[in-house]
mmCIF file of C-alpha atoms in Angstrom:
data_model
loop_
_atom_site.group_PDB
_atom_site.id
_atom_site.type_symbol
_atom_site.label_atom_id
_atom_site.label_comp_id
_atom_site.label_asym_id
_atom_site.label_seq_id
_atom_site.Cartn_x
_atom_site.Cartn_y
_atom_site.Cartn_z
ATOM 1 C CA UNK A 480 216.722 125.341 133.365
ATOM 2 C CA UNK A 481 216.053 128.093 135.482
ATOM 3 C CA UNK A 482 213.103 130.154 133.690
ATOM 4 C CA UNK A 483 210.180 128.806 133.366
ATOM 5 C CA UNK A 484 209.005 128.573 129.372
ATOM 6 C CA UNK A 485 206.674 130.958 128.415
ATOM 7 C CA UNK A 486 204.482 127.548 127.204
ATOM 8 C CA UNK A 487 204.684 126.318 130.555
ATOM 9 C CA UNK A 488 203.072 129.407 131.997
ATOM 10 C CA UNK A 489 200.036 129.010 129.780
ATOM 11 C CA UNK A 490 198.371 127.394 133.121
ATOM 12 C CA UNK A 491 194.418 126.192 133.545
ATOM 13 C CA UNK A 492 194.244 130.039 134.678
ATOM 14 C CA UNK A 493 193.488 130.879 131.066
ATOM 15 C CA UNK A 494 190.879 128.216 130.834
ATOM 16 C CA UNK A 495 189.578 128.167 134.481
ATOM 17 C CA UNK A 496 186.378 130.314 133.501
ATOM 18 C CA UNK A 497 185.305 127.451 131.363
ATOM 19 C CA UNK A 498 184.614 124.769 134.238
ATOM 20 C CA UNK A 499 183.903 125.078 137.986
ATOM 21 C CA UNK A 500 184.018 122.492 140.638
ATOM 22 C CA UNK A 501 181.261 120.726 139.836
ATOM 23 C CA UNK A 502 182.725 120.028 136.267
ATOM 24 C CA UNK A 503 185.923 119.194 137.809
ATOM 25 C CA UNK A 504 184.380 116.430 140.221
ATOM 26 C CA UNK A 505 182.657 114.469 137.099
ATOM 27 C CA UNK A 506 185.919 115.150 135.760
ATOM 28 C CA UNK A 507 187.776 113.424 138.303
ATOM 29 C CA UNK A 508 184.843 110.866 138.742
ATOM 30 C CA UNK A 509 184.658 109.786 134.933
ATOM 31 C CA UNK A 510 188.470 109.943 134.200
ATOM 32 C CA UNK A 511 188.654 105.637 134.317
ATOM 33 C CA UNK A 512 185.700 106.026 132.142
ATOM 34 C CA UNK A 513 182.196 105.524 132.230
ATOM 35 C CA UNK A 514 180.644 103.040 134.495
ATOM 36 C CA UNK A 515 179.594 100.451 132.649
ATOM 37 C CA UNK A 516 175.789 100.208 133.918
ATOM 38 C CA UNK A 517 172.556 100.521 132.511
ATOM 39 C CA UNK A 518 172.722 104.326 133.601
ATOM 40 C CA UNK A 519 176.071 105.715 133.995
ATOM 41 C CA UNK A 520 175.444 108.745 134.362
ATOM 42 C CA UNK A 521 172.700 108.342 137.528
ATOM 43 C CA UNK A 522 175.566 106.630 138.357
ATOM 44 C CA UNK A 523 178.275 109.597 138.154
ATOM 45 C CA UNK A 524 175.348 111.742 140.120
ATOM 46 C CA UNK A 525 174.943 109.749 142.882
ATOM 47 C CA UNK A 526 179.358 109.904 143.323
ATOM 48 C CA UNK A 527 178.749 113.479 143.187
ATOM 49 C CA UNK A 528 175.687 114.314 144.533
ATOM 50 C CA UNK A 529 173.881 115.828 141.986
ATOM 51 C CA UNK A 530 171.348 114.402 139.496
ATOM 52 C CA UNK A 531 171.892 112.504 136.240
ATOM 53 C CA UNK A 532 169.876 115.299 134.153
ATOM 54 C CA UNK A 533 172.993 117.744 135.597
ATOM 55 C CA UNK A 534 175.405 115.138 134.417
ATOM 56 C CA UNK A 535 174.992 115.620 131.381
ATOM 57 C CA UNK A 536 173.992 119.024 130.708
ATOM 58 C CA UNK A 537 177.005 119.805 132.238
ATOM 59 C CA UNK A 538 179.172 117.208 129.896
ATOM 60 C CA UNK A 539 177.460 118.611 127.058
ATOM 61 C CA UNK A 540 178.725 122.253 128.496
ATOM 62 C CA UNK A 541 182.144 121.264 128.561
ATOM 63 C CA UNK A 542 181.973 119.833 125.359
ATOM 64 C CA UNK A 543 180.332 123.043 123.276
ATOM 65 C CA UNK A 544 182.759 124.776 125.681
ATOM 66 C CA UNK A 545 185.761 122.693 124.334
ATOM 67 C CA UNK A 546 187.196 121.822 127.986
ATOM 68 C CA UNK A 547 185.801 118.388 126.446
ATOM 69 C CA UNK A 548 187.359 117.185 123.006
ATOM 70 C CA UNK A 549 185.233 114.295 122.641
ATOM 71 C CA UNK A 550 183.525 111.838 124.743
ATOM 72 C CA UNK A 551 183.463 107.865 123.537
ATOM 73 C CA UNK A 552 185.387 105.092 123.263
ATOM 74 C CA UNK A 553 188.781 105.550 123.856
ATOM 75 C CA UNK A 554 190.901 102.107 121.966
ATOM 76 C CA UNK A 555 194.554 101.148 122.307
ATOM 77 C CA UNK A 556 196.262 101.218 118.862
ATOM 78 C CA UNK A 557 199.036 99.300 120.107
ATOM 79 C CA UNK A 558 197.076 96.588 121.305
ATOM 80 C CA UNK A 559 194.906 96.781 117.713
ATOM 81 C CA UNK A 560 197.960 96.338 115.805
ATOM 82 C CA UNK A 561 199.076 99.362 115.418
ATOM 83 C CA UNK A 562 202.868 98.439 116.074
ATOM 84 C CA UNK A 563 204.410 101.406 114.430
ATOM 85 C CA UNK A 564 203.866 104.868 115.877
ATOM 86 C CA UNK A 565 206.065 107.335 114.322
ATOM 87 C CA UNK A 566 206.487 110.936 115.587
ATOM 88 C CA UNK A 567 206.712 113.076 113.064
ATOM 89 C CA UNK A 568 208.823 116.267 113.256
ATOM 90 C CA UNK A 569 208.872 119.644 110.651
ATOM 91 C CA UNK A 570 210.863 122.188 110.305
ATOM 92 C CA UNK A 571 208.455 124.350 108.532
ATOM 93 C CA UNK A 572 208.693 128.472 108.120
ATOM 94 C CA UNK A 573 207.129 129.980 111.553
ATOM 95 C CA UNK A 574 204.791 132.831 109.563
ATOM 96 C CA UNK A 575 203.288 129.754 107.764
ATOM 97 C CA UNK A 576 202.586 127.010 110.431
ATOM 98 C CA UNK A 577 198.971 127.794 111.043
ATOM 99 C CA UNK A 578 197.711 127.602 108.302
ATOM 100 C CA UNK A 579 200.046 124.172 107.021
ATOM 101 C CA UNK A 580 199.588 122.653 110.548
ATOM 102 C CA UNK A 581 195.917 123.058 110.213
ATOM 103 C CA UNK A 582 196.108 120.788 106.691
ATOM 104 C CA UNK A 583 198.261 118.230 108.574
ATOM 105 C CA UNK A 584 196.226 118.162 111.114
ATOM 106 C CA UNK A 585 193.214 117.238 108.856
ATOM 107 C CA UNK A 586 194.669 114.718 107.322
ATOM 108 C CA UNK A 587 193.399 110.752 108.341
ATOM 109 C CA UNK A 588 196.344 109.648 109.249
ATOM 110 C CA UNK A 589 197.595 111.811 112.020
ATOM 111 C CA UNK A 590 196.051 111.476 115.180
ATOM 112 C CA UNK A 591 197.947 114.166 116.905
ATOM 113 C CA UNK A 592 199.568 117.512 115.293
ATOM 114 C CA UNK A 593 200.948 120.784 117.755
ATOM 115 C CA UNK A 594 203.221 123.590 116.920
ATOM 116 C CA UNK A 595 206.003 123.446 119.370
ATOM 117 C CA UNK A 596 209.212 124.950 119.913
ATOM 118 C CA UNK A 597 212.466 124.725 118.502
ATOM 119 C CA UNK A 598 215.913 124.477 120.319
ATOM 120 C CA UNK A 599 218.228 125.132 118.058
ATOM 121 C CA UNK A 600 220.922 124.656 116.913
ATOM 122 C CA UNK A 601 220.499 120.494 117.751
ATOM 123 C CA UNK A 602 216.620 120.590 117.350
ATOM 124 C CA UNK A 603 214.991 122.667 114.251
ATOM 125 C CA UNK A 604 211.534 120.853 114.151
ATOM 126 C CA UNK A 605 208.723 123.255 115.346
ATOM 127 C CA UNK A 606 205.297 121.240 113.997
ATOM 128 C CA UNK A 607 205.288 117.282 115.361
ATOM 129 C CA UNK A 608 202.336 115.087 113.744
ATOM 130 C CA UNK A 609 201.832 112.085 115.105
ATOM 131 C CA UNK A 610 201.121 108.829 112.703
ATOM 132 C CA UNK A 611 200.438 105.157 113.515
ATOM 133 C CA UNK A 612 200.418 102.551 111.149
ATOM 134 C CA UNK A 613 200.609 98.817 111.555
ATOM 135 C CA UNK A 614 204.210 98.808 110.521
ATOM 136 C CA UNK A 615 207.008 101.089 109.295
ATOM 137 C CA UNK A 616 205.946 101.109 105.733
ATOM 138 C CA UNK A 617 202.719 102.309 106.555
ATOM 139 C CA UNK A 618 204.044 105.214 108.400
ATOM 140 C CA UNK A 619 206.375 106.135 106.001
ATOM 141 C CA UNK A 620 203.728 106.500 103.579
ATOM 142 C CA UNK A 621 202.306 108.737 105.516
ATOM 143 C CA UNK A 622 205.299 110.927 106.024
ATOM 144 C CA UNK A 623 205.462 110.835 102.337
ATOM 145 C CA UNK A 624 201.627 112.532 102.159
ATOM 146 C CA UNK A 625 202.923 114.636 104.782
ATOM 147 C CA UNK A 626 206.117 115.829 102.757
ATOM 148 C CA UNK A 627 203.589 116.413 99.398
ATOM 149 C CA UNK A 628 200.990 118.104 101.185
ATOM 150 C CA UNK A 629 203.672 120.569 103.001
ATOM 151 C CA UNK A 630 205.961 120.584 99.677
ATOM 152 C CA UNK A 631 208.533 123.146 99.831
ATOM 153 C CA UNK A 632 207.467 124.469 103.155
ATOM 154 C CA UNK A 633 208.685 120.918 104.373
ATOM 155 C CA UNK A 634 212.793 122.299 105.265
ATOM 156 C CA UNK A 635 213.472 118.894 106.526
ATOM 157 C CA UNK A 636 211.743 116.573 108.650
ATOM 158 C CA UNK A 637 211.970 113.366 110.926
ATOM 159 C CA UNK A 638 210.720 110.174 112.340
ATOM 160 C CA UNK A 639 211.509 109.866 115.690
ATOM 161 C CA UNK A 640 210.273 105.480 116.050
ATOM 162 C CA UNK A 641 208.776 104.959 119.381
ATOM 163 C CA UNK A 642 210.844 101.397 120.410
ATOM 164 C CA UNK A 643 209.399 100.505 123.856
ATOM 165 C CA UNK A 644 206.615 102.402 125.753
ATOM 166 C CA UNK A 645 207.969 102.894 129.526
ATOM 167 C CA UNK A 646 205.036 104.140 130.732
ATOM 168 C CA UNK A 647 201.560 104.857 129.850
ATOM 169 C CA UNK A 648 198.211 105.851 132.107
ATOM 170 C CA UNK A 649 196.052 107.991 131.339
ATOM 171 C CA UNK A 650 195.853 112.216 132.354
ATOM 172 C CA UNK A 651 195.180 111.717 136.197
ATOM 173 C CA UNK A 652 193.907 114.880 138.195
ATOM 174 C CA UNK A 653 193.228 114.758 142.325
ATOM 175 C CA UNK A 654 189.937 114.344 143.462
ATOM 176 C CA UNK B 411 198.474 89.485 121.434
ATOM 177 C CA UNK B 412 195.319 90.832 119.544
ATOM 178 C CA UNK B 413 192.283 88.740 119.498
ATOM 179 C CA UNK B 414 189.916 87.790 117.213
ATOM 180 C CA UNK B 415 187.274 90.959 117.616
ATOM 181 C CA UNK B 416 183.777 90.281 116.381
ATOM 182 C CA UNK B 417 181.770 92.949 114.560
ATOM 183 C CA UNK B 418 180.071 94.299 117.251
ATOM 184 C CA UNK B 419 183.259 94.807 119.122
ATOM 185 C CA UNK B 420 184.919 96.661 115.639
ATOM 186 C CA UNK B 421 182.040 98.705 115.317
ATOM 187 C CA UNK B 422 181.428 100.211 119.176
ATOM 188 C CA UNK B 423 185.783 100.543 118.933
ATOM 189 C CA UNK B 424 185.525 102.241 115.894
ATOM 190 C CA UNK B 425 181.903 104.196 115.493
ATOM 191 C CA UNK B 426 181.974 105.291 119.079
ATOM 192 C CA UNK B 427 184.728 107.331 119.387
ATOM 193 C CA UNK B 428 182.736 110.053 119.251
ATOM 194 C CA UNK B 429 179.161 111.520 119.873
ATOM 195 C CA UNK B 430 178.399 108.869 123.213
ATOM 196 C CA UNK B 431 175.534 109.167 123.586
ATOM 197 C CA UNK B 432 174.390 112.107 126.242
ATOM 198 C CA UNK B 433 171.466 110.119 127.421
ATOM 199 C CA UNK B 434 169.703 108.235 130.441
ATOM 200 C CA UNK B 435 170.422 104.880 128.937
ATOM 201 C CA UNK B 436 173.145 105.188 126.459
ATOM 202 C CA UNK B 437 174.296 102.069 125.899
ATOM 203 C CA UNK B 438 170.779 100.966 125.130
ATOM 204 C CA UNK B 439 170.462 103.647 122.745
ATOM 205 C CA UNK B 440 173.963 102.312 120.760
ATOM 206 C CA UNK B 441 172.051 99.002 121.171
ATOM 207 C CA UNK B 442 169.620 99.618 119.333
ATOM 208 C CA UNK B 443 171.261 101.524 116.716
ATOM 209 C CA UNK B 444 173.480 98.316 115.984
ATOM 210 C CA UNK B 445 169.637 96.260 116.988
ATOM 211 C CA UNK B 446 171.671 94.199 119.456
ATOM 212 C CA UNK B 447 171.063 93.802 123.363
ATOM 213 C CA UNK B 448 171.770 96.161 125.753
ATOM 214 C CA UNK B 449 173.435 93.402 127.590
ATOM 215 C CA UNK B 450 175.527 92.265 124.596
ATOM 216 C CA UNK B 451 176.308 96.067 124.444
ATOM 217 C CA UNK B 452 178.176 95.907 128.066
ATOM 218 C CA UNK B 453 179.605 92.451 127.935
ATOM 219 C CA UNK B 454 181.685 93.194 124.637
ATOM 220 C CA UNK B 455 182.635 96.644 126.268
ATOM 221 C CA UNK B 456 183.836 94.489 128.978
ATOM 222 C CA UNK B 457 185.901 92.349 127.033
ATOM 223 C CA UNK B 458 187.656 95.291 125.226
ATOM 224 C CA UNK B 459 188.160 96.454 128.383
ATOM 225 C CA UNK B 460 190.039 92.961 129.675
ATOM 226 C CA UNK B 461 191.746 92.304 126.605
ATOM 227 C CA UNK B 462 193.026 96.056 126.727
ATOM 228 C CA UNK B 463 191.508 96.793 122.698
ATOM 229 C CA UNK B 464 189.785 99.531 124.930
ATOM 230 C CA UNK B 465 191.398 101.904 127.281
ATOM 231 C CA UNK B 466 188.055 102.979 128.414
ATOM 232 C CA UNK B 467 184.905 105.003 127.021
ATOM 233 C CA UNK B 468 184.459 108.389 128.190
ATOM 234 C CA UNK B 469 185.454 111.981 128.323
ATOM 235 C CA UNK B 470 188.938 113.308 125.965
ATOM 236 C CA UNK B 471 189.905 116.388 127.656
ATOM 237 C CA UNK B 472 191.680 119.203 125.392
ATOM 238 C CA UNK B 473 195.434 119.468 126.423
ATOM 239 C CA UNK B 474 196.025 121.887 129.161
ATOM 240 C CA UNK B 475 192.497 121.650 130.669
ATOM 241 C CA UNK B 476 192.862 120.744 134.131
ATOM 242 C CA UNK B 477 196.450 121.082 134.725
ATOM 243 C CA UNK B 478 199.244 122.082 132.626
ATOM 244 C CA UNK B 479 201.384 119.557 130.794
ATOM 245 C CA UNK B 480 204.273 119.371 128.106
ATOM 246 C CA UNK B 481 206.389 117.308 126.037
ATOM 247 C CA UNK B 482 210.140 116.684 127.172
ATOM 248 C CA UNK B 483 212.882 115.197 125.591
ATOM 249 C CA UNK B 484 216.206 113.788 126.964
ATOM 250 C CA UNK B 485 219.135 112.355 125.365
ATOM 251 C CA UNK B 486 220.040 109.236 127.626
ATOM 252 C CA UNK B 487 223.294 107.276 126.979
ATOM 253 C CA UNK B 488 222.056 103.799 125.999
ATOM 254 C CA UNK B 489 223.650 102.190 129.268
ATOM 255 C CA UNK B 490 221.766 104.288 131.580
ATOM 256 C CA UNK B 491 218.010 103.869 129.437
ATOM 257 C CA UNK B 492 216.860 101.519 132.584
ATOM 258 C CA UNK B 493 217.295 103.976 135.282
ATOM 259 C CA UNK B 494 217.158 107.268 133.942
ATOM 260 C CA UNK B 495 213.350 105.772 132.621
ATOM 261 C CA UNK B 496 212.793 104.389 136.012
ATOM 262 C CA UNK B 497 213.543 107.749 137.719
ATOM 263 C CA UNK B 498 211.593 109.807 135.058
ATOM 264 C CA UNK B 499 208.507 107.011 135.687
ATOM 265 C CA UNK B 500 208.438 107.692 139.484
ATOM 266 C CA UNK B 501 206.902 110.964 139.040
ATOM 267 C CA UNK B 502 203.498 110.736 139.048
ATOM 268 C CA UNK B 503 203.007 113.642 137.173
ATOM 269 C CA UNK B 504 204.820 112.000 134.528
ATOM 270 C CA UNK B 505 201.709 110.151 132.384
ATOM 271 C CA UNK B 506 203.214 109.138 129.591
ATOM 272 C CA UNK B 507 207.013 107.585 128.495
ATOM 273 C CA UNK B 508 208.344 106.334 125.160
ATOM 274 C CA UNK B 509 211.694 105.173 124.176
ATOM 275 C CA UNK B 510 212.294 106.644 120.462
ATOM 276 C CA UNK B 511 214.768 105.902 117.923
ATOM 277 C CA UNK B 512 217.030 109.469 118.185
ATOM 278 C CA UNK B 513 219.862 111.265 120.031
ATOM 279 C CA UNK B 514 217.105 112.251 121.603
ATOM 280 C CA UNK B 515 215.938 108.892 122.918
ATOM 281 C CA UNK B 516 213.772 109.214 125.781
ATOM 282 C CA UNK B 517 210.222 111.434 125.433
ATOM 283 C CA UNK B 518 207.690 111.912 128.414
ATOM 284 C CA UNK B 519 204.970 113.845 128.930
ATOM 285 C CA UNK B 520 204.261 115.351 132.504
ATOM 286 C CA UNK B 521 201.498 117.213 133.706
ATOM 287 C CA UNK B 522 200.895 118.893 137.019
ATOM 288 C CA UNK B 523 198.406 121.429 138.329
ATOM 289 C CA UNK B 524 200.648 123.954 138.601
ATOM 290 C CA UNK B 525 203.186 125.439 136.126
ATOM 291 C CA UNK B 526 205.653 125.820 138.900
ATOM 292 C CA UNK B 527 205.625 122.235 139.888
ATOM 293 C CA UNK B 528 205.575 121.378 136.573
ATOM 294 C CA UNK B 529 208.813 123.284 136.111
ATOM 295 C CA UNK B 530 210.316 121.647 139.769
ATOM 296 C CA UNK B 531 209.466 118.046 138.275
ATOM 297 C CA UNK B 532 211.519 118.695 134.941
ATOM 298 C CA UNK B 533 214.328 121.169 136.854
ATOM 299 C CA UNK B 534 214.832 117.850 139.790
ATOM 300 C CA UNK B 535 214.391 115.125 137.185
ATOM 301 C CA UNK B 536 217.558 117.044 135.077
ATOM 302 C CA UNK B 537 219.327 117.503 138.542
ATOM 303 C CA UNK B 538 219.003 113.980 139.602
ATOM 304 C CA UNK B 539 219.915 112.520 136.337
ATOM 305 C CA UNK B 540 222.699 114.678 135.219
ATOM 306 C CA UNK B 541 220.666 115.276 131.751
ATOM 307 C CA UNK B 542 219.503 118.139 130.178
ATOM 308 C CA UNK B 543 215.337 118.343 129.790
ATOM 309 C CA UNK B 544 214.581 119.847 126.994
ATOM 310 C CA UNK B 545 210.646 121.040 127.539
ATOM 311 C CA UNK B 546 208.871 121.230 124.205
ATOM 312 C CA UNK B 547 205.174 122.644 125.386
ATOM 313 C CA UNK B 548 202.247 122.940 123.100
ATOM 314 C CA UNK B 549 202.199 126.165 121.537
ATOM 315 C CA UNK B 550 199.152 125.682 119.219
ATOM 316 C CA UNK B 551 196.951 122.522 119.037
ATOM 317 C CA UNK B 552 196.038 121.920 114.898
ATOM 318 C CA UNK B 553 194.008 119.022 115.196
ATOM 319 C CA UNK B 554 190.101 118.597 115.995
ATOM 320 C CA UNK B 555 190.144 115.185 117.655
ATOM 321 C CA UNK B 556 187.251 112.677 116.681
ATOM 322 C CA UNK B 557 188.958 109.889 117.196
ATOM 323 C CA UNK B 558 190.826 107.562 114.746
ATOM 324 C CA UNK B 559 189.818 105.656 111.960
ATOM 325 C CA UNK B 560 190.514 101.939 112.501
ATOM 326 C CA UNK B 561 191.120 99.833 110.161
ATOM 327 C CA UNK B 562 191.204 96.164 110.692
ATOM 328 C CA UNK B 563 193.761 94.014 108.877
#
């Protein structure tokens, strides 16, 4: 691999209008999570020197903004029983995978959903959905709402199991 | 192993996974939304927290934020799973690292701040291994992300 993909080059540059450095230091303070005291976010201020009220307008920025997805509590589905966590994979027809990745993306089931690339000729699957279930039979239930919903868009499909998790922390950034 | 979680715990798990509240006191406010203590509030957060039900509460950032980041795949000969995870795993950039049931049978995710030493990590890690990485980036993101619906069996 020589060239780098033309995903990889979509860098924070396209996104670096929508935060500064303050927004980047309660990132970086916040990314273990909230404290867990009676005011967090006075909390947050004092780490970074401004005042709670600035906190949060500026969370609230970031989240209107979409730099922010959500903010709230964040639970381990493998530790909740969710045992089986199937990656889904599509081959679906490139002119059509907005608008069918946006109904698999909707569905309940699927916590994650992204168009990415193919590499053919070993790897045909350009839209992966993620599903967890609390065992196999759950997921492929899912797959099988999936497979309706996508009908005969769907020009074959996976489940790629997840059998052992090697490692797993949470997005870090530098202070 | 999973513990016994009481309804309080299902409910800040499951109803709060989303929309924390962006106020002075905010675990008061979810207090008194489910009319318990502020205090029982933090001490069941807690004990998510120890028992590992709860990774933590606070901010989801959209892919790609801060940073840049991607999928890769690698197809590892079974014999040399251990190390080739090991030497994948001591990258720090590297966050995330399943082992998945496919020719394909090792998937990380690695994000750096850079796309150039995003690149380097996935160019050394194929150099050092003697495995091809294939990089499988996010092209297009289709899902709005409130969380996931638990349900308790």
């Amino acid at each position: 691999m020589s060239a780098t993909p033309a995903g990889l080059r979509q860098s924070a540059a396209t996104h670096a209008a929508e935060y500064d450095e303050l927004d980047r230091r309660i990132i970086v303070a916040t990314q273990d999570g909230l404290p867990r005291v009676a005011r967090p976010y006075h909390a947050v201020g004092e780490q970074v020197g401004v005042t709670a009220a600035e906190v949060m307008a500026r969370l609230q920025r970031m989240l209107e903004r979409g730099v922010i997805r959500r903010i709230g509590a964040v639970p381990n589905h493998y530790k909740l029983g969710y045992r089986a966590n199937g990656m889904t994979v599509w081959n679906v027809p490139d002119e059509r995978i907005r608008e069918l990745g946006e109904q698999v993306g909707a569905l309940a089931s699927v916590s994650h959903c992204y168009h990415r690339p193919r590499h053919l000729p070993g790897w045909p699957y350009n839209l992966f959905a993620m599903v967890h279930g609390h065992d196999r039979n759950e997921v492929e239930a899912k797959v099988a709402e999936i497979a309706r919903l996508l009908g005969d868009a769907d020009r074959g499909h996976t489940v790629l199991y997840s059998t052992r998790i090697l490692k797993k922390t949470g997005l870090r950034i530098g202070g | 192993m999973q513990t016994a979680l009481t309804d309080l715990e299902r409910r800040l798990l499951n109803d709060y996974q989303h929309g924390f509240p962006l106020s002075p006191a905010p675990y008061a406010d979810i207090a008194r939304e489910l009319e318990v203590s502020e205090s029982a509030v933090l001490e069941a957060l807690a004990r998510l927290q120890e028992t590992g039900a709860l990774s933590r509460v606070g901010a989801v950032l959209r892919p790609n934020t801060v940073g840049v980041s991607t999928l890769a795949a690698m197809a590892v000969p079974p014999e040399r799973l251990e190390s080739v995870a090991e030497l994948v795993n001591g990258y720090a950039e590297v966050n995330h690292n399943y082992e998945r049931e496919h020719r394909l049978n090792l998937w990380f995710v690695a994000t750096a701040a850079e796309a150039t030493r995003l690149q380097s990590v996935l160019d050394e890690i194929g150099a050092r291994s003697g495995i091809e990485v294939l990089a499988f980036p996010l092209l297009e993101d289709y899902h709005i992300d409130l969380g996931f619906e638990l349900r308790w069996t």
